[in-house]
Amino acid sequence: MIKIMKTYAIESISLVILIYLLVSLSIEYTFLDPILSWMINLNLGNLFSLGNLSTIFLSIFIEGLPFILLGVLISSFIQVYIKEETVWKWLPKNPFISIPLSTLLGLFLPICECGIVPVAKKLIQKGFPVYSAFTFLLAAPIINPVTIASTYIAFGESVEMVFLRSSIGAGIAMAMGIIFLWLYHDNKVLRVSKVIPQTDHCTEHQGNCSPPQSKGRLHHALEHSIFEMFNMGKYFVLGALIAATFQTYIGVSVIKQYAEYSGLAIIIMMGLAFGLSICSSADAFIAASFRSVLGTAPILAFLVYGPMMDMKNILMMFDSFKKSVVLTFFIGTTLLTALSIFILL
Amino acid sequence: MASIARLLICLGLSTLFIQLIVSDELSLFINPKYNWLIFCCVLILIILSIVQLYTLKKPDIHFIGKWGYVMMTLPLVMVIIFPPQALDPSMASKKGTFYLPQGNQQKNTDSVNDNYPVDQEVDTQINEATTDSSNDDFTNPYQKIKEEMLKKDLIQFTEENYADYYNALSFYPTEFVGKKIKILGFVYHDQTLKKDEFVIGRFTVTCCTADAMVIGVVVKDPHAIQLKNKKWIEVTGTLTTTKQEGYDMPAIQLTSSEDTTEPKDPYIYFY
């Protein structure tokens, strides 16, 4: 009996966990229940609006975590299943063809900005050209089916706004792609992360990581996802926390005081997009709520800049890429967005 | 040790999500339309924790700093310290608002032509409705809802019809003048309003609570100042209009109000 328990320890523990989760689903009771009902009586939430802070933070976390997990899974599967040669094969060698093509990648890989950093990082590790990867990173959250549909609905089914948003987004993404082509033609943009030395496991920097059997590969991809989840998760949580603090104590209504000065409003709306860190599939609705006080230009600045650049993305990028690369990326995109909005509108 | 921490965090997060699902509190954070996302999330977390269980004794393949663990535990800690609660109406002043002239009535896009000036345009829309109703349905989906509402003696806003009724009301404010209305919400005093006015508001959620906005109708009540912010009341009254920045907006002339408590799911979900 003990022998059986020892050999099947892991199986039996996972069985116990699964049964626990299923039971808690069916009897609608988990061990969190008594703790939560006890804490409700303490009512700490009224202290300094901390309850609101927590609600907004958790809503960003809960809404974003599925996308983080999706991004992490996709990147891990790219890591394990896709060989470097295959990525190269279908991408045109000429950067001036491949950069416009990568703006359209989002239509096939619809990842919103929460999950895109790990995917872009993995693509670069797999030998995907840096300029294309950054174009993809910028364009995919804007030019994807979900964002396009939500923008269309939020602005009273106006094609104009969708067109402006997508075309300016694509333009900036391509311009940044060309800048990266010029600055970082070698692929050394990734941050060298600490790897535990004594392990015989192949590290991500060697690139070719292929355990022998196919069953091992799946297992390996999933194992990899756990680590990726924690590495991305910490910045995601930090970003969500900052965004929630901003929303609770400063709020979007600040903008209304500056609505008369168009130039200032554009800058402030970009700052707001950065600070709020709302998912690109929902930000159109927020933007629509400003239509009474602001003109098209500041709203467009919000819509274009938000998906490309926000608090949690930048934090996640600092983990994956070199500092100088992230700074170039940040400054370049910010200047380009501001300039294009000022000139075009 | 680190692998046990990872396992516990994965399990803790899936327990948290299951707790929110079974207690129906998930709707306090995200639009129920996206519940399936959370189910997928729980499934992935369970798979990941089982994989972690199998590799419990293996050395770490990548380095995770202590902040990784601290930050991923934070959501759990937050839920336990501040149990799930709806957004407090005191947040209303920090959020975008929808009861002022806007939505389909913005100043500087093409659709202005469809709606302004209100009186003339509404008249022509009525004419169009009588001559060619199918065409008008296409241009404005709220035409039908408006007609349905006009047939009723008392227009009662509920959670299910709130979004539709609200849109129809703000599309055709002048046509509803004189109709009786009953609506539930929290009291919100806005600085831009007159002294004898307040807003009976609700939070709307599109995706998650982070994008919540206030919508509501202006209520005219001589004793408005005595009502406390964020109190939940049910208002009965007659619909009129009020001028806001030159536009006609729907408003309610109060006949009676009744104190209520916050509904279990206080948000309105558009789309």
mmCIF file of N, CA, C and O in Angstrom, chain A residues 11 17 20-21 30 33 36 39-40 51-52 55 57-63 153 194 196 201 204 219 223-224 226-227 230 237-238 247-253 256 282 285-286 289 291-292 295, chain B residues 6 11 15 19-20 29-30 38 41 46 48 52 54-55 58 60-64 71 75 78-81 83 85 88 91 93-97 101-103 106 108 206-211 213 271:
data_model
loop_
_atom_site.group_PDB
_atom_site.id
_atom_site.type_symbol
_atom_site.label_atom_id
_atom_site.label_comp_id
_atom_site.label_asym_id
_atom_site.label_seq_id
_atom_site.Cartn_x
_atom_site.Cartn_y
_atom_site.Cartn_z
ATOM 1 N N GLU A 11 0.288 11.510 -8.861
ATOM 2 C CA GLU A 11 -1.037 11.277 -9.437
ATOM 3 C C GLU A 11 -2.116 11.435 -8.384
ATOM 4 O O GLU A 11 -3.159 12.052 -8.633
ATOM 5 N N ILE A 17 -6.498 17.272 -5.566
ATOM 6 C CA ILE A 17 -6.720 18.695 -5.889
ATOM 7 C C ILE A 17 -7.896 18.858 -6.832
ATOM 8 O O ILE A 17 -8.780 19.703 -6.621
ATOM 9 N N TYR A 20 -11.076 18.314 -5.038
ATOM 10 C CA TYR A 20 -11.383 19.474 -4.201
ATOM 11 C C TYR A 20 -12.001 20.600 -5.014
ATOM 12 O O TYR A 20 -13.019 21.182 -4.647
ATOM 13 N N LEU A 21 -11.378 20.894 -6.187
ATOM 14 C CA LEU A 21 -11.877 22.000 -7.000
ATOM 15 C C LEU A 21 -13.272 21.698 -7.532
ATOM 16 O O LEU A 21 -14.144 22.558 -7.550
ATOM 17 N N THR A 30 -15.844 27.346 -1.063
ATOM 18 C CA THR A 30 -14.408 27.085 -1.034
ATOM 19 C C THR A 30 -13.874 27.552 0.314
ATOM 20 O O THR A 30 -14.567 28.248 1.059
ATOM 21 N N ASP A 33 -14.318 31.134 1.624
ATOM 22 C CA ASP A 33 -15.598 31.674 2.101
ATOM 23 C C ASP A 33 -15.564 32.198 3.537
ATOM 24 O O ASP A 33 -15.894 33.369 3.765
ATOM 25 N N LEU A 36 -13.381 35.271 3.893
ATOM 26 C CA LEU A 36 -13.929 36.463 3.265
ATOM 27 C C LEU A 36 -15.065 37.043 4.093
ATOM 28 O O LEU A 36 -15.132 38.248 4.306
ATOM 29 N N MET A 39 -13.731 38.916 6.936
ATOM 30 C CA MET A 39 -13.107 40.183 6.571
ATOM 31 C C MET A 39 -14.144 41.235 6.178
ATOM 32 O O MET A 39 -13.919 42.428 6.358
ATOM 33 N N ILE A 40 -15.276 40.791 5.612
ATOM 34 C CA ILE A 40 -16.316 41.755 5.224
ATOM 35 C C ILE A 40 -16.758 42.548 6.449
ATOM 36 O O ILE A 40 -16.966 43.751 6.394
ATOM 37 N N GLY A 51 -10.921 50.047 -0.914
ATOM 38 C CA GLY A 51 -11.826 49.055 -1.499
ATOM 39 C C GLY A 51 -11.975 49.269 -2.995
ATOM 40 O O GLY A 51 -11.922 48.326 -3.785
ATOM 41 N N ASN A 52 -12.134 50.545 -3.399
ATOM 42 C CA ASN A 52 -12.237 50.850 -4.822
ATOM 43 C C ASN A 52 -10.945 50.510 -5.550
ATOM 44 O O ASN A 52 -10.963 49.965 -6.652
ATOM 45 N N THR A 55 -10.897 46.870 -6.042
ATOM 46 C CA THR A 55 -11.840 46.423 -7.069
ATOM 47 C C THR A 55 -11.279 46.666 -8.464
ATOM 48 O O THR A 55 -11.314 45.780 -9.322
ATOM 49 N N PHE A 57 -8.117 47.193 -9.342
ATOM 50 C CA PHE A 57 -6.921 46.374 -9.538
ATOM 51 C C PHE A 57 -7.307 44.945 -9.907
ATOM 52 O O PHE A 57 -6.814 44.375 -10.881
ATOM 53 N N LEU A 58 -8.239 44.366 -9.128
ATOM 54 C CA LEU A 58 -8.619 42.978 -9.396
ATOM 55 C C LEU A 58 -9.318 42.843 -10.738
ATOM 56 O O LEU A 58 -9.147 41.841 -11.429
ATOM 57 N N SER A 59 -10.088 43.865 -11.120
ATOM 58 C CA SER A 59 -10.775 43.741 -12.404
ATOM 59 C C SER A 59 -9.760 43.749 -13.544
ATOM 60 O O SER A 59 -9.911 42.987 -14.498
ATOM 61 N N ILE A 60 -8.723 44.589 -13.435
ATOM 62 C CA ILE A 60 -7.692 44.563 -14.486
ATOM 63 C C ILE A 60 -6.973 43.217 -14.464
ATOM 64 O O ILE A 60 -6.723 42.605 -15.500
ATOM 65 N N PHE A 61 -6.665 42.739 -13.268
ATOM 66 C CA PHE A 61 -5.939 41.473 -13.146
ATOM 67 C C PHE A 61 -6.756 40.309 -13.712
ATOM 68 O O PHE A 61 -6.244 39.516 -14.504
ATOM 69 N N ILE A 62 -8.043 40.243 -13.315
ATOM 70 C CA ILE A 62 -8.865 39.109 -13.742
ATOM 71 C C ILE A 62 -9.095 39.142 -15.249
ATOM 72 O O ILE A 62 -9.046 38.125 -15.927
ATOM 73 N N GLU A 63 -9.322 40.355 -15.774
ATOM 74 C CA GLU A 63 -9.554 40.461 -17.213
ATOM 75 C C GLU A 63 -8.272 40.187 -18.004
ATOM 76 O O GLU A 63 -8.308 39.639 -19.104
ATOM 77 N N ILE A 153 -17.991 49.948 -32.947
ATOM 78 C CA ILE A 153 -19.216 50.028 -32.149
ATOM 79 C C ILE A 153 -19.197 51.260 -31.254
ATOM 80 O O ILE A 153 -20.169 52.008 -31.178
ATOM 81 N N LYS A 194 19.331 36.073 -15.880
ATOM 82 C CA LYS A 194 20.099 35.153 -15.056
ATOM 83 C C LYS A 194 19.588 33.735 -15.261
ATOM 84 O O LYS A 194 18.400 33.461 -15.137
ATOM 85 N N ILE A 196 20.077 29.731 -14.105
ATOM 86 C CA ILE A 196 20.711 28.919 -13.076
ATOM 87 C C ILE A 196 21.746 28.015 -13.736
ATOM 88 O O ILE A 196 21.422 27.224 -14.625
ATOM 89 N N HIS A 201 19.638 21.608 -18.372
ATOM 90 C CA HIS A 201 18.531 21.950 -19.255
ATOM 91 C C HIS A 201 18.980 22.968 -20.292
ATOM 92 O O HIS A 201 19.746 23.870 -19.996
ATOM 93 N N GLU A 204 17.081 29.215 -22.947
ATOM 94 C CA GLU A 204 16.405 29.854 -24.064
ATOM 95 C C GLU A 204 17.385 30.558 -24.998
ATOM 96 O O GLU A 204 17.066 30.832 -26.129
ATOM 97 N N HIS A 219 5.147 18.717 -22.470
ATOM 98 C CA HIS A 219 5.428 18.889 -21.064
ATOM 99 C C HIS A 219 6.397 20.045 -20.867
ATOM 100 O O HIS A 219 6.222 20.896 -19.996
ATOM 101 N N GLU A 223 5.848 23.505 -18.850
ATOM 102 C CA GLU A 223 6.729 23.840 -17.741
ATOM 103 C C GLU A 223 7.328 25.227 -17.948
ATOM 104 O O GLU A 223 7.420 26.033 -17.031
ATOM 105 N N HIS A 224 7.692 25.463 -19.192
ATOM 106 C CA HIS A 224 8.240 26.759 -19.543
ATOM 107 C C HIS A 224 7.235 27.877 -19.281
ATOM 108 O O HIS A 224 7.587 28.962 -18.816
ATOM 109 N N ILE A 226 5.015 28.117 -17.001
ATOM 110 C CA ILE A 226 4.886 28.492 -15.591
ATOM 111 C C ILE A 226 5.895 29.584 -15.256
ATOM 112 O O ILE A 226 5.555 30.605 -14.658
ATOM 113 N N PHE A 227 7.132 29.389 -15.695
ATOM 114 C CA PHE A 227 8.170 30.368 -15.378
ATOM 115 C C PHE A 227 7.900 31.687 -16.081
ATOM 116 O O PHE A 227 8.067 32.763 -15.513
ATOM 117 N N PHE A 230 5.271 33.741 -14.302
ATOM 118 C CA PHE A 230 5.721 34.497 -13.134
ATOM 119 C C PHE A 230 6.555 35.698 -13.553
ATOM 120 O O PHE A 230 6.442 36.771 -12.974
ATOM 121 N N VAL A 237 1.148 42.694 -12.722
ATOM 122 C CA VAL A 237 0.514 43.062 -11.460
ATOM 123 C C VAL A 237 0.913 44.469 -11.047
ATOM 124 O O VAL A 237 0.078 45.283 -10.658
ATOM 125 N N LEU A 238 2.201 44.784 -11.202
ATOM 126 C CA LEU A 238 2.676 46.116 -10.840
ATOM 127 C C LEU A 238 1.977 47.177 -11.684
ATOM 128 O O LEU A 238 1.495 48.197 -11.165
ATOM 129 N N GLN A 247 -6.451 55.577 -11.272
ATOM 130 C CA GLN A 247 -7.896 55.708 -11.466
ATOM 131 C C GLN A 247 -8.611 56.084 -10.189
ATOM 132 O O GLN A 247 -9.589 56.822 -10.206
ATOM 133 N N THR A 248 -8.125 55.548 -9.050
ATOM 134 C CA THR A 248 -8.840 55.792 -7.804
ATOM 135 C C THR A 248 -8.594 57.194 -7.270
ATOM 136 O O THR A 248 -9.505 57.835 -6.765
ATOM 137 N N TYR A 249 -7.353 57.664 -7.365
ATOM 138 C CA TYR A 249 -7.049 58.924 -6.683
ATOM 139 C C TYR A 249 -6.947 60.123 -7.620
ATOM 140 O O TYR A 249 -7.028 61.251 -7.176
ATOM 141 N N ILE A 250 -6.733 59.913 -8.902
ATOM 142 C CA ILE A 250 -6.664 61.051 -9.813
ATOM 143 C C ILE A 250 -7.877 61.052 -10.735
ATOM 144 O O ILE A 250 -8.656 61.992 -10.742
ATOM 145 N N GLY A 251 -8.047 59.981 -11.482
ATOM 146 C CA GLY A 251 -9.265 59.839 -12.256
ATOM 147 C C GLY A 251 -9.230 60.517 -13.609
ATOM 148 O O GLY A 251 -8.437 61.422 -13.850
ATOM 149 N N VAL A 252 -10.115 60.073 -14.479
ATOM 150 C CA VAL A 252 -10.128 60.593 -15.846
ATOM 151 C C VAL A 252 -10.720 61.988 -15.930
ATOM 152 O O VAL A 252 -10.499 62.707 -16.888
ATOM 153 N N SER A 253 -11.445 62.398 -14.888
ATOM 154 C CA SER A 253 -12.142 63.677 -14.987
ATOM 155 C C SER A 253 -11.188 64.877 -14.966
ATOM 156 O O SER A 253 -11.589 65.988 -15.276
ATOM 157 N N LYS A 256 -10.931 67.210 -18.161
ATOM 158 C CA LYS A 256 -11.906 68.206 -18.598
ATOM 159 C C LYS A 256 -11.408 69.633 -18.397
ATOM 160 O O LYS A 256 -11.777 70.526 -19.142
ATOM 161 N N ALA A 282 -11.088 47.434 -25.069
ATOM 162 C CA ALA A 282 -12.111 48.206 -24.353
ATOM 163 C C ALA A 282 -11.851 49.702 -24.382
ATOM 164 O O ALA A 282 -12.734 50.473 -24.054
ATOM 165 N N PHE A 285 -14.248 52.486 -25.792
ATOM 166 C CA PHE A 285 -15.433 52.920 -25.066
ATOM 167 C C PHE A 285 -15.090 54.041 -24.093
ATOM 168 O O PHE A 285 -15.881 54.953 -23.873
ATOM 169 N N ILE A 286 -13.906 53.944 -23.494
ATOM 170 C CA ILE A 286 -13.451 55.023 -22.620
ATOM 171 C C ILE A 286 -13.287 56.295 -23.449
ATOM 172 O O ILE A 286 -13.759 57.366 -23.084
ATOM 173 N N SER A 289 -16.310 58.204 -24.221
ATOM 174 C CA SER A 289 -16.906 58.986 -23.146
ATOM 175 C C SER A 289 -16.333 60.394 -23.080
ATOM 176 O O SER A 289 -16.852 61.250 -22.386
ATOM 177 N N ARG A 291 -16.018 62.266 -25.783
ATOM 178 C CA ARG A 291 -16.366 63.005 -26.981
ATOM 179 C C ARG A 291 -17.085 64.315 -26.698
ATOM 180 O O ARG A 291 -17.064 65.219 -27.527
ATOM 181 N N SER A 292 -17.711 64.415 -25.521
ATOM 182 C CA SER A 292 -18.427 65.657 -25.228
ATOM 183 C C SER A 292 -17.460 66.795 -24.959
ATOM 184 O O SER A 292 -17.767 67.940 -25.200
ATOM 185 N N GLY A 295 -11.999 67.135 -28.801
ATOM 186 C CA GLY A 295 -12.110 66.993 -30.242
ATOM 187 C C GLY A 295 -11.559 65.652 -30.707
ATOM 188 O O GLY A 295 -11.161 64.808 -29.897
ATOM 189 N N ARG B 6 5.290 28.149 -6.287
ATOM 190 C CA ARG B 6 4.619 28.306 -7.589
ATOM 191 C C ARG B 6 3.338 27.495 -7.648
ATOM 192 O O ARG B 6 2.306 27.958 -8.129
ATOM 193 N N LEU B 11 -2.581 27.214 -7.635
ATOM 194 C CA LEU B 11 -3.795 26.652 -7.034
ATOM 195 C C LEU B 11 -4.617 27.748 -6.358
ATOM 196 O O LEU B 11 -5.845 27.753 -6.454
ATOM 197 N N THR B 15 -8.408 28.689 -7.166
ATOM 198 C CA THR B 15 -9.433 28.680 -6.117
ATOM 199 C C THR B 15 -10.144 30.033 -6.058
ATOM 200 O O THR B 15 -11.369 30.087 -5.942
ATOM 201 N N GLN B 19 -14.019 30.526 -6.557
ATOM 202 C CA GLN B 19 -14.784 31.201 -5.506
ATOM 203 C C GLN B 19 -15.646 32.320 -6.100
ATOM 204 O O GLN B 19 -16.834 32.439 -5.797
ATOM 205 N N LEU B 20 -15.027 33.120 -6.999
ATOM 206 C CA LEU B 20 -15.775 34.229 -7.592
ATOM 207 C C LEU B 20 -16.890 33.718 -8.490
ATOM 208 O O LEU B 20 -17.969 34.292 -8.537
ATOM 209 N N PHE B 29 -16.412 42.376 -11.213
ATOM 210 C CA PHE B 29 -15.134 42.740 -11.808
ATOM 211 C C PHE B 29 -15.177 42.804 -13.330
ATOM 212 O O PHE B 29 -14.548 43.664 -13.923
ATOM 213 N N ILE B 30 -15.862 41.846 -13.943
ATOM 214 C CA ILE B 30 -15.877 41.866 -15.412
ATOM 215 C C ILE B 30 -17.296 41.648 -15.926
ATOM 216 O O ILE B 30 -18.164 41.143 -15.222
ATOM 217 N N ILE B 38 -12.662 33.437 -18.083
ATOM 218 C CA ILE B 38 -12.202 33.050 -16.751
ATOM 219 C C ILE B 38 -12.220 31.529 -16.612
ATOM 220 O O ILE B 38 -11.328 30.947 -15.987
ATOM 221 N N CYS B 41 -9.211 30.367 -18.140
ATOM 222 C CA CYS B 41 -8.086 30.729 -17.281
ATOM 223 C C CYS B 41 -7.920 29.701 -16.159
ATOM 224 O O CYS B 41 -6.807 29.255 -15.869
ATOM 225 N N ILE B 46 -5.078 25.109 -13.749
ATOM 226 C CA ILE B 46 -5.072 23.760 -13.180
ATOM 227 C C ILE B 46 -4.061 22.888 -13.926
ATOM 228 O O ILE B 46 -3.283 22.150 -13.311
ATOM 229 N N LEU B 48 -1.429 23.913 -15.480
ATOM 230 C CA LEU B 48 -0.088 24.361 -15.103
ATOM 231 C C LEU B 48 0.280 23.851 -13.716
ATOM 232 O O LEU B 48 1.424 23.442 -13.476
ATOM 233 N N GLN B 52 3.343 21.523 -12.722
ATOM 234 C CA GLN B 52 4.268 21.927 -11.666
ATOM 235 C C GLN B 52 4.427 20.824 -10.617
ATOM 236 O O GLN B 52 5.514 20.587 -10.098
ATOM 237 N N TYR B 54 4.304 17.645 -11.165
ATOM 238 C CA TYR B 54 5.183 16.617 -11.722
ATOM 239 C C TYR B 54 6.655 17.029 -11.683
ATOM 240 O O TYR B 54 7.534 16.199 -11.678
ATOM 241 N N THR B 55 6.896 18.345 -11.725
ATOM 242 C CA THR B 55 8.291 18.800 -11.769
ATOM 243 C C THR B 55 8.705 19.404 -10.445
ATOM 244 O O THR B 55 9.601 20.238 -10.388
ATOM 245 N N LYS B 58 12.385 18.897 -9.683
ATOM 246 C CA LYS B 58 13.369 19.324 -10.672
ATOM 247 C C LYS B 58 13.905 20.704 -10.332
ATOM 248 O O LYS B 58 13.179 21.536 -9.791
ATOM 249 N N ASP B 60 14.950 24.611 -10.940
ATOM 250 C CA ASP B 60 14.303 25.648 -11.755
ATOM 251 C C ASP B 60 15.011 25.789 -13.084
ATOM 252 O O ASP B 60 16.236 25.778 -13.153
ATOM 253 N N ILE B 61 14.230 25.949 -14.168
ATOM 254 C CA ILE B 61 14.871 26.103 -15.467
ATOM 255 C C ILE B 61 15.134 27.568 -15.800
ATOM 256 O O ILE B 61 15.940 27.885 -16.646
ATOM 257 N N HIS B 62 14.407 28.468 -15.152
ATOM 258 C CA HIS B 62 14.690 29.895 -15.322
ATOM 259 C C HIS B 62 14.694 30.533 -13.957
ATOM 260 O O HIS B 62 14.149 29.998 -13.015
ATOM 261 N N PHE B 63 15.267 31.715 -13.892
ATOM 262 C CA PHE B 63 15.360 32.399 -12.622
ATOM 263 C C PHE B 63 14.118 33.282 -12.415
ATOM 264 O O PHE B 63 13.733 34.034 -13.297
ATOM 265 N N ILE B 64 13.482 33.137 -11.261
ATOM 266 C CA ILE B 64 12.388 34.039 -10.901
ATOM 267 C C ILE B 64 12.778 34.721 -9.604
ATOM 268 O O ILE B 64 13.031 34.061 -8.614
ATOM 269 N N MET B 71 4.538 39.518 -6.183
ATOM 270 C CA MET B 71 3.532 40.174 -6.997
ATOM 271 C C MET B 71 2.391 39.234 -7.366
ATOM 272 O O MET B 71 1.247 39.640 -7.424
ATOM 273 N N PRO B 75 -2.681 39.611 -5.689
ATOM 274 C CA PRO B 75 -4.125 39.559 -5.922
ATOM 275 C C PRO B 75 -4.858 38.747 -4.858
ATOM 276 O O PRO B 75 -5.940 39.140 -4.411
ATOM 277 N N MET B 78 -5.006 40.793 -1.716
ATOM 278 C CA MET B 78 -5.974 41.877 -1.877
ATOM 279 C C MET B 78 -7.402 41.379 -1.693
ATOM 280 O O MET B 78 -8.209 42.024 -1.035
ATOM 281 N N VAL B 79 -7.708 40.220 -2.290
ATOM 282 C CA VAL B 79 -9.072 39.696 -2.176
ATOM 283 C C VAL B 79 -9.396 39.391 -0.727
ATOM 284 O O VAL B 79 -10.500 39.646 -0.250
ATOM 285 N N ILE B 80 -8.415 38.867 0.005
ATOM 286 C CA ILE B 80 -8.703 38.480 1.386
ATOM 287 C C ILE B 80 -8.845 39.718 2.276
ATOM 288 O O ILE B 80 -9.756 39.802 3.090
ATOM 289 N N ILE B 81 -7.987 40.719 2.072
ATOM 290 C CA ILE B 81 -8.102 41.917 2.910
ATOM 291 C C ILE B 81 -9.332 42.745 2.537
ATOM 292 O O ILE B 81 -10.051 43.232 3.399
ATOM 293 N N PRO B 83 -12.569 42.066 0.670
ATOM 294 C CA PRO B 83 -13.425 41.107 -0.029
ATOM 295 C C PRO B 83 -14.158 41.781 -1.184
ATOM 296 O O PRO B 83 -14.380 42.988 -1.131
ATOM 297 N N GLN B 85 -16.165 43.705 -3.649
ATOM 298 C CA GLN B 85 -17.257 44.655 -3.489
ATOM 299 C C GLN B 85 -17.381 45.457 -4.768
ATOM 300 O O GLN B 85 -16.431 45.580 -5.523
ATOM 301 N N ASP B 88 -17.614 51.809 -5.509
ATOM 302 C CA ASP B 88 -18.359 52.718 -4.659
ATOM 303 C C ASP B 88 -18.797 53.936 -5.464
ATOM 304 O O ASP B 88 -18.014 54.466 -6.233
ATOM 305 N N MET B 91 -16.707 56.996 -6.389
ATOM 306 C CA MET B 91 -15.773 57.031 -7.516
ATOM 307 C C MET B 91 -16.338 57.807 -8.694
ATOM 308 O O MET B 91 -15.628 58.099 -9.646
ATOM 309 N N SER B 93 -17.092 60.751 -9.364
ATOM 310 C CA SER B 93 -16.459 61.998 -9.790
ATOM 311 C C SER B 93 -15.127 61.746 -10.484
ATOM 312 O O SER B 93 -14.622 62.597 -11.196
ATOM 313 N N LYS B 94 -14.544 60.572 -10.273
ATOM 314 C CA LYS B 94 -13.259 60.252 -10.888
ATOM 315 C C LYS B 94 -13.420 59.599 -12.259
ATOM 316 O O LYS B 94 -12.472 59.420 -12.984
ATOM 317 N N LYS B 95 -14.643 59.196 -12.557
ATOM 318 C CA LYS B 95 -14.871 58.430 -13.775
ATOM 319 C C LYS B 95 -15.502 59.305 -14.850
ATOM 320 O O LYS B 95 -16.034 60.368 -14.554
ATOM 321 N N GLY B 96 -15.470 58.835 -16.073
ATOM 322 C CA GLY B 96 -16.143 59.526 -17.161
ATOM 323 C C GLY B 96 -17.651 59.488 -16.935
ATOM 324 O O GLY B 96 -18.161 58.592 -16.306
ATOM 325 N N THR B 97 -18.339 60.511 -17.413
ATOM 326 C CA THR B 97 -19.786 60.547 -17.218
ATOM 327 C C THR B 97 -20.494 60.601 -18.554
ATOM 328 O O THR B 97 -19.960 61.093 -19.533
ATOM 329 N N PRO B 101 -24.424 66.144 -22.574
ATOM 330 C CA PRO B 101 -24.630 65.962 -24.008
ATOM 331 C C PRO B 101 -23.440 65.280 -24.671
ATOM 332 O O PRO B 101 -22.335 65.801 -24.625
ATOM 333 N N GLN B 102 -23.640 64.137 -25.199
ATOM 334 C CA GLN B 102 -22.581 63.423 -25.904
ATOM 335 C C GLN B 102 -23.145 62.135 -26.466
ATOM 336 O O GLN B 102 -24.258 62.114 -26.931
ATOM 337 N N GLY B 103 -22.367 61.083 -26.427
ATOM 338 C CA GLY B 103 -22.834 59.848 -27.031
ATOM 339 C C GLY B 103 -23.073 60.098 -28.496
ATOM 340 O O GLY B 103 -22.149 60.410 -29.233
ATOM 341 N N GLN B 106 -22.407 64.249 -30.279
ATOM 342 C CA GLN B 106 -21.170 65.005 -30.168
ATOM 343 C C GLN B 106 -21.109 66.111 -31.199
ATOM 344 O O GLN B 106 -21.846 66.120 -32.170
ATOM 345 N N ASN B 108 -18.435 67.423 -33.108
ATOM 346 C CA ASN B 108 -17.599 67.589 -34.292
ATOM 347 C C ASN B 108 -17.380 66.328 -35.133
ATOM 348 O O ASN B 108 -16.300 66.066 -35.604
ATOM 349 N N THR B 206 -18.111 47.923 -19.607
ATOM 350 C CA THR B 206 -18.031 47.375 -20.963
ATOM 351 C C THR B 206 -17.247 46.080 -20.956
ATOM 352 O O THR B 206 -17.680 45.063 -21.456
ATOM 353 N N CYS B 207 -16.074 46.153 -20.361
ATOM 354 C CA CYS B 207 -15.169 45.013 -20.393
ATOM 355 C C CYS B 207 -14.903 44.602 -18.947
ATOM 356 O O CYS B 207 -15.350 43.582 -18.480
ATOM 357 N N CYS B 208 -14.198 45.446 -18.211
ATOM 358 C CA CYS B 208 -13.997 45.193 -16.793
ATOM 359 C C CYS B 208 -14.255 46.486 -16.024
ATOM 360 O O CYS B 208 -14.419 47.535 -16.619
ATOM 361 N N THR B 209 -14.291 46.382 -14.702
ATOM 362 C CA THR B 209 -14.657 47.534 -13.877
ATOM 363 C C THR B 209 -13.716 48.706 -14.088
ATOM 364 O O THR B 209 -14.076 49.844 -13.819
ATOM 365 N N ALA B 210 -12.520 48.453 -14.574
ATOM 366 C CA ALA B 210 -11.577 49.542 -14.815
ATOM 367 C C ALA B 210 -12.108 50.520 -15.842
ATOM 368 O O ALA B 210 -11.737 51.684 -15.832
ATOM 369 N N ASP B 211 -12.982 50.054 -16.734
ATOM 370 C CA ASP B 211 -13.506 50.991 -17.729
ATOM 371 C C ASP B 211 -14.920 51.468 -17.389
ATOM 372 O O ASP B 211 -15.646 51.942 -18.250
ATOM 373 N N MET B 213 -18.090 53.576 -16.322
ATOM 374 C CA MET B 213 -18.450 54.973 -16.500
ATOM 375 C C MET B 213 -19.793 55.211 -15.839
ATOM 376 O O MET B 213 -20.556 54.281 -15.627
ATOM 377 N N TYR B 271 -23.736 46.327 -24.430
ATOM 378 C CA TYR B 271 -23.240 45.391 -25.451
ATOM 379 C C TYR B 271 -23.076 43.974 -24.923
ATOM 380 O O TYR B 271 -22.220 43.711 -24.111
#
